[in-house]
Short mmCIF file of C-alpha atoms in Angstrom, two decimals:
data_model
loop_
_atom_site.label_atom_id
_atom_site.label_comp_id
_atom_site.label_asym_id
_atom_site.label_seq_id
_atom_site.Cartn_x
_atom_site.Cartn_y
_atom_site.Cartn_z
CA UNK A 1 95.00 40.79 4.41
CA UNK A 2 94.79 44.36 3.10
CA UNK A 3 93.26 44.81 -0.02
CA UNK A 4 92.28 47.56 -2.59
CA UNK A 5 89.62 46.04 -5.27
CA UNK A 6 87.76 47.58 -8.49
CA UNK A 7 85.11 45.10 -8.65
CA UNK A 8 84.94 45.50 -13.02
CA UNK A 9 87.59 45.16 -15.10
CA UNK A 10 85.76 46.63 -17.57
CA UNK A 11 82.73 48.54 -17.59
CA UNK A 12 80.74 49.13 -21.22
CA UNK A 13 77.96 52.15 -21.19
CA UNK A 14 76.06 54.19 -23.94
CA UNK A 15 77.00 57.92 -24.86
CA UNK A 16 74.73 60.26 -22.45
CA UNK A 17 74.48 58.12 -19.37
CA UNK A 18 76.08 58.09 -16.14
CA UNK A 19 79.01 55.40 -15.73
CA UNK A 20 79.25 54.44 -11.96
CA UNK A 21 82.82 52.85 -11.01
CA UNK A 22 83.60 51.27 -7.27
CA UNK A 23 86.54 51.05 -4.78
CA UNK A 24 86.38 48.69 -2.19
CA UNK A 25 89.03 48.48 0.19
CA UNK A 26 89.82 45.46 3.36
CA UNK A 27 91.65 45.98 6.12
CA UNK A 28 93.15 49.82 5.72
CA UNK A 29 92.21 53.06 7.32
CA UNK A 30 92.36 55.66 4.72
CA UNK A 31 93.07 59.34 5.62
CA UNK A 32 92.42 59.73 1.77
CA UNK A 33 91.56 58.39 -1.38
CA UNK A 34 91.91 59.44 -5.26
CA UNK A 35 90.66 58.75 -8.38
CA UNK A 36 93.39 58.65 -11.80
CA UNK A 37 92.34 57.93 -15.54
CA UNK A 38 94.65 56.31 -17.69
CA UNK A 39 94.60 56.12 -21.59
CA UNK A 40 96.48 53.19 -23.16
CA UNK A 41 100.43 54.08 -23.03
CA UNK A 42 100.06 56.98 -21.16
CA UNK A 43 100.81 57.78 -17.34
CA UNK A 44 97.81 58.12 -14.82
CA UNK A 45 96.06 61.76 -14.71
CA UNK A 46 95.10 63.06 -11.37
CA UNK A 47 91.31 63.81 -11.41
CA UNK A 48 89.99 63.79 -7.53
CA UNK A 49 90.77 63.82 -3.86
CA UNK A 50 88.17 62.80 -1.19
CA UNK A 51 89.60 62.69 2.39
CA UNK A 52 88.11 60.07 5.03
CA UNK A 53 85.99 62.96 6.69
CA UNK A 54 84.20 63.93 3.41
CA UNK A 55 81.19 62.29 2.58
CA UNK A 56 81.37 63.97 -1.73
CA UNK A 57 82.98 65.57 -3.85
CA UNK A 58 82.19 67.09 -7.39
CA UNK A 59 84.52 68.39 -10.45
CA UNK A 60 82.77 69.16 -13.49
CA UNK A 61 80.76 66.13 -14.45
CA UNK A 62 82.50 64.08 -11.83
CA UNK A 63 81.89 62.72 -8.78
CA UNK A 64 83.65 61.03 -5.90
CA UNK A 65 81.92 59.38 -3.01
CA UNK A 66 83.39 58.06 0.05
CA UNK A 67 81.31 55.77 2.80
CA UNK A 68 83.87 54.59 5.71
CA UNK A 69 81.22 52.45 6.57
CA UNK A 70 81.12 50.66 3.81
CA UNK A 71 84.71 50.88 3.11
CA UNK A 72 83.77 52.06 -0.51
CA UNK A 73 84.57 55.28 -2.91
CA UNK A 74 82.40 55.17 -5.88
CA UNK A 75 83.32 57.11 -8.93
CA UNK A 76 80.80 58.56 -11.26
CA UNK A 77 80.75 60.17 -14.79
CA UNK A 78 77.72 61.95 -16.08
CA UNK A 79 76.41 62.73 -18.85
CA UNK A 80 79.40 60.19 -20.71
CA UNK A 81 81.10 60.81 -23.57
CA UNK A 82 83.36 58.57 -25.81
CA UNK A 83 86.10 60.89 -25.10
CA UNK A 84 85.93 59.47 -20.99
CA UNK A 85 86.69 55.92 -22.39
CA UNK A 86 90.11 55.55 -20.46
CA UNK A 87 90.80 53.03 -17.59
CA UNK A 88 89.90 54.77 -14.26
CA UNK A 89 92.10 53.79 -11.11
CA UNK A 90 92.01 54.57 -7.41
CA UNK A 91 94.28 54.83 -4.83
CA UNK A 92 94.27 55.07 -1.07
CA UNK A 93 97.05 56.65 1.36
CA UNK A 94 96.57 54.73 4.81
CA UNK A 95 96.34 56.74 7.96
CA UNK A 96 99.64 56.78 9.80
CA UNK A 97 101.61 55.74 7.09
CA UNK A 98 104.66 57.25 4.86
CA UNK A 99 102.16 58.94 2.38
CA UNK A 100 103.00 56.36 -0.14
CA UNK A 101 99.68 55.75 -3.06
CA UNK A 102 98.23 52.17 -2.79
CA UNK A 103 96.52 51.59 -6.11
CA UNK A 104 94.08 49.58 -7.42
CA UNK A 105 93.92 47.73 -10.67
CA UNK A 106 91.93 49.26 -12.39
CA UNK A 107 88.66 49.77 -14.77
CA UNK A 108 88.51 50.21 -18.11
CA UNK A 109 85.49 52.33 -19.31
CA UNK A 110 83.96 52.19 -22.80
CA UNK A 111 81.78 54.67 -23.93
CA UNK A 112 79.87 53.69 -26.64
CA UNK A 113 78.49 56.22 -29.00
CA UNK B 1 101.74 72.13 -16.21
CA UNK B 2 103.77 69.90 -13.92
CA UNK B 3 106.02 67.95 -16.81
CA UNK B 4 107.37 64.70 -15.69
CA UNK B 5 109.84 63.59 -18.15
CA UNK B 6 111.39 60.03 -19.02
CA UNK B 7 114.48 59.44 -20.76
CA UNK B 8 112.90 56.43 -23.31
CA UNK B 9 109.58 55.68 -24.57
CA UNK B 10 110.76 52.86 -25.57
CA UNK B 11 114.00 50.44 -24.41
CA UNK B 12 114.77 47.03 -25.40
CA UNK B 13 117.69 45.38 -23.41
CA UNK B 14 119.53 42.28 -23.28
CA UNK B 15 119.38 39.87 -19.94
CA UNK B 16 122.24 41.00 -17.69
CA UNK B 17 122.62 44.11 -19.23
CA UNK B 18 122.83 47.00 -16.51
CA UNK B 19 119.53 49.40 -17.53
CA UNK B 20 119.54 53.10 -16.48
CA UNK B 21 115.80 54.72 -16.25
CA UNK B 22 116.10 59.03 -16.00
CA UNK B 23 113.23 60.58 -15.15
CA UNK B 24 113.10 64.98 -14.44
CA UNK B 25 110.66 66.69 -12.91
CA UNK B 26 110.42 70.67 -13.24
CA UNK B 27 108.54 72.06 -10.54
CA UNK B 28 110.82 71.50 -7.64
CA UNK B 29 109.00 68.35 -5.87
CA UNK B 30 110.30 67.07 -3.01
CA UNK B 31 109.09 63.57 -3.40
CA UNK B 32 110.01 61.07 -6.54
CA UNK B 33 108.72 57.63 -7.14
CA UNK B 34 109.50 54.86 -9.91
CA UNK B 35 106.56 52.52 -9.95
CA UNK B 36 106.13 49.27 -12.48
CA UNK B 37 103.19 48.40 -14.13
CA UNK B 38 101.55 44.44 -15.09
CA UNK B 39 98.43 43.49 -16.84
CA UNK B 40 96.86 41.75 -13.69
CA UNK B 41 98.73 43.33 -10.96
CA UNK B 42 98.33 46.91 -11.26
CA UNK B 43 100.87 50.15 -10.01
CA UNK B 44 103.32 48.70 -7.60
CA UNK B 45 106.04 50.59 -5.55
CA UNK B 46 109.37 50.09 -6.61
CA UNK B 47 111.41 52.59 -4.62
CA UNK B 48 110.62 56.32 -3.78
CA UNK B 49 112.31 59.31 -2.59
CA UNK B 50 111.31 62.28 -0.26
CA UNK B 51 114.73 64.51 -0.22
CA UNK B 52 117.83 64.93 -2.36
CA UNK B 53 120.19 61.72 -1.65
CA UNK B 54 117.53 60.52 0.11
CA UNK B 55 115.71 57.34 -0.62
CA UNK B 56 113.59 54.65 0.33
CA UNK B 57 112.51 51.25 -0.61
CA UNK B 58 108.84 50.59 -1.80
CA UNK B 59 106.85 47.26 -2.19
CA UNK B 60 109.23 45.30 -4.46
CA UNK B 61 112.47 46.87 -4.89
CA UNK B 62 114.20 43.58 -5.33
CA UNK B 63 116.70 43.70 -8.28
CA UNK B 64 116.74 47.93 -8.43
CA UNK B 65 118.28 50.64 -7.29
CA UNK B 66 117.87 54.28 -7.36
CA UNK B 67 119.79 57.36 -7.14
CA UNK B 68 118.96 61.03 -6.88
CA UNK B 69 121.54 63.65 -6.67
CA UNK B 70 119.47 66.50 -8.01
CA UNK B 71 116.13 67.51 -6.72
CA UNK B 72 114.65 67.63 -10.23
CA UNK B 73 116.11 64.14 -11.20
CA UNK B 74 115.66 60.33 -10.35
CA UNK B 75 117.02 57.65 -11.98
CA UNK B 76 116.05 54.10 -11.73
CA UNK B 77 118.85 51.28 -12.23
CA UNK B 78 118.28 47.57 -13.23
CA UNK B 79 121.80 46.11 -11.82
CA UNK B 80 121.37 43.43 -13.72
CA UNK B 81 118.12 42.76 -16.25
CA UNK B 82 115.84 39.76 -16.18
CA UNK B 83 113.04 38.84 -18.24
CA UNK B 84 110.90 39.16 -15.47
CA UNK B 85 111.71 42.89 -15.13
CA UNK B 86 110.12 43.09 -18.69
CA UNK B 87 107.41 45.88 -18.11
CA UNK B 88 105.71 49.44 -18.24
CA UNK B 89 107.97 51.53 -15.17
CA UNK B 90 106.44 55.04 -14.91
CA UNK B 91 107.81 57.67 -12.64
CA UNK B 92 105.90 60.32 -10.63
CA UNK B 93 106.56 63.54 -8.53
CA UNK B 94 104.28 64.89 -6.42
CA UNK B 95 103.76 67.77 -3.42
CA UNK B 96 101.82 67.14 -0.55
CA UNK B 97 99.00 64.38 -1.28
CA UNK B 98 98.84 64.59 -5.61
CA UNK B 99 101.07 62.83 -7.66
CA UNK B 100 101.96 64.08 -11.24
CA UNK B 101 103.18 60.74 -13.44
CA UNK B 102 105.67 60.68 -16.58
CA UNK B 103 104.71 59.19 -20.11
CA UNK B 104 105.74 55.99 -18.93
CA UNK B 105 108.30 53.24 -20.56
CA UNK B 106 108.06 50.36 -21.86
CA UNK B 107 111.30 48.21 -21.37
CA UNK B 108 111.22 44.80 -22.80
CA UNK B 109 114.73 42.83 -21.37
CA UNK B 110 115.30 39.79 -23.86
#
């Protein structure tokens, strides 16, 4: 079956380091994928496209990696702050299809100061 | 700024009550899309919307209906409410491959 899994729920790291989130996906063919943070009552935020020929992509003190091979986007925060505690989600559009968002769940991130 | 509007933060409604959800975008998206969100489940695909009178069913559009007559608007109807339709709907517009998402609300049917 086709599936779209953030392996943590939650994720707890200290102010300063870098907080490493992961996308795995089963049985899709992305032609892209995107990262969204979400604070409590509040709609998701676009934050990152990668498309399925990019291997990386960087915004500030983000990062967005994409291995086909491994069928796996990893999502990374430097130098964290307690202002990026939010829940991060991703979200895949399959090749060949409408263009409609497939999301995942979802991790929530807790910076600790 | 994209601005994604929705009518209610907040909305309690009785079971069998008919619910009306308005969401307004203002910078002239083609596409629409009323999603639902669950602790446990995630963002799921109620119905969506690529064109003015145009629209098309999602991943669980069972007990909803939609309607958009303007461009800028898209409303999301509840027939007839359930307790099961008790959740967080959020709205979204979007251009090409980015999708800009509404404040959300939270409708609790009783």
């Amino acid at each position: 079956s086709q599936k779209i899994e953030q392996n943590s729920e939650a994720l707890n790291i200290q102010e300063g380091k870098t907080a490493t989130l992961t996308c795995n996906y089963t049985n899709y063919s992305p032609a892209y994928l995107q990262w969204y943070r979400q604070d409590p009552g509040r709609g998701p935020v676009f934050l990152l496209l990668i498309r399925e020929n990019e291997k990386e992509k960087r915004k500030e003190r983000l990062k967005v990696t994409f291995d086909t091979t491994l069928k796996q986007s990893l999502f990374h925060i430097t130098a964290s702050q307690p202002a990026d505690s939010a829940t991060y989600l991703c979200a895949l559009v399959a090749r060949g299809s409408q263009g409609n968002l497939i999301f995942g769940k979802g991790t929530k991130l807790s910076v600790k100061p | 700024d994209v601005k994604v509007t929705q009518s209610s933060r907040y909305l309690v409604k009785r079971t069998g009550e008919k619910v009306f959800l308005e969401c307004v975008q203002d910078m002239d998206h083609e596409n629409m899309f009323w999603y639902r969100q669950d602790p446990g489940l995630g963002l799921r695909l109620i119905y969506f919307s690529y064109d003015v009178k145009m629209k098309e069913k999602g991943d669980i559009p069972e007990g909803y209906s939609v309607s958009r007559e303007k461009k800028e608007r898209f409303s999301l109807i509840l027939e007839s409410a359930s307790t099961n339709q008790t959740s967080m709907y959020l709205c979204a517009s979007g251009i090409l491959e980015t999708q800009y998402f509404g404040p959300g609300t939270r409708l609790l049917v009783l």
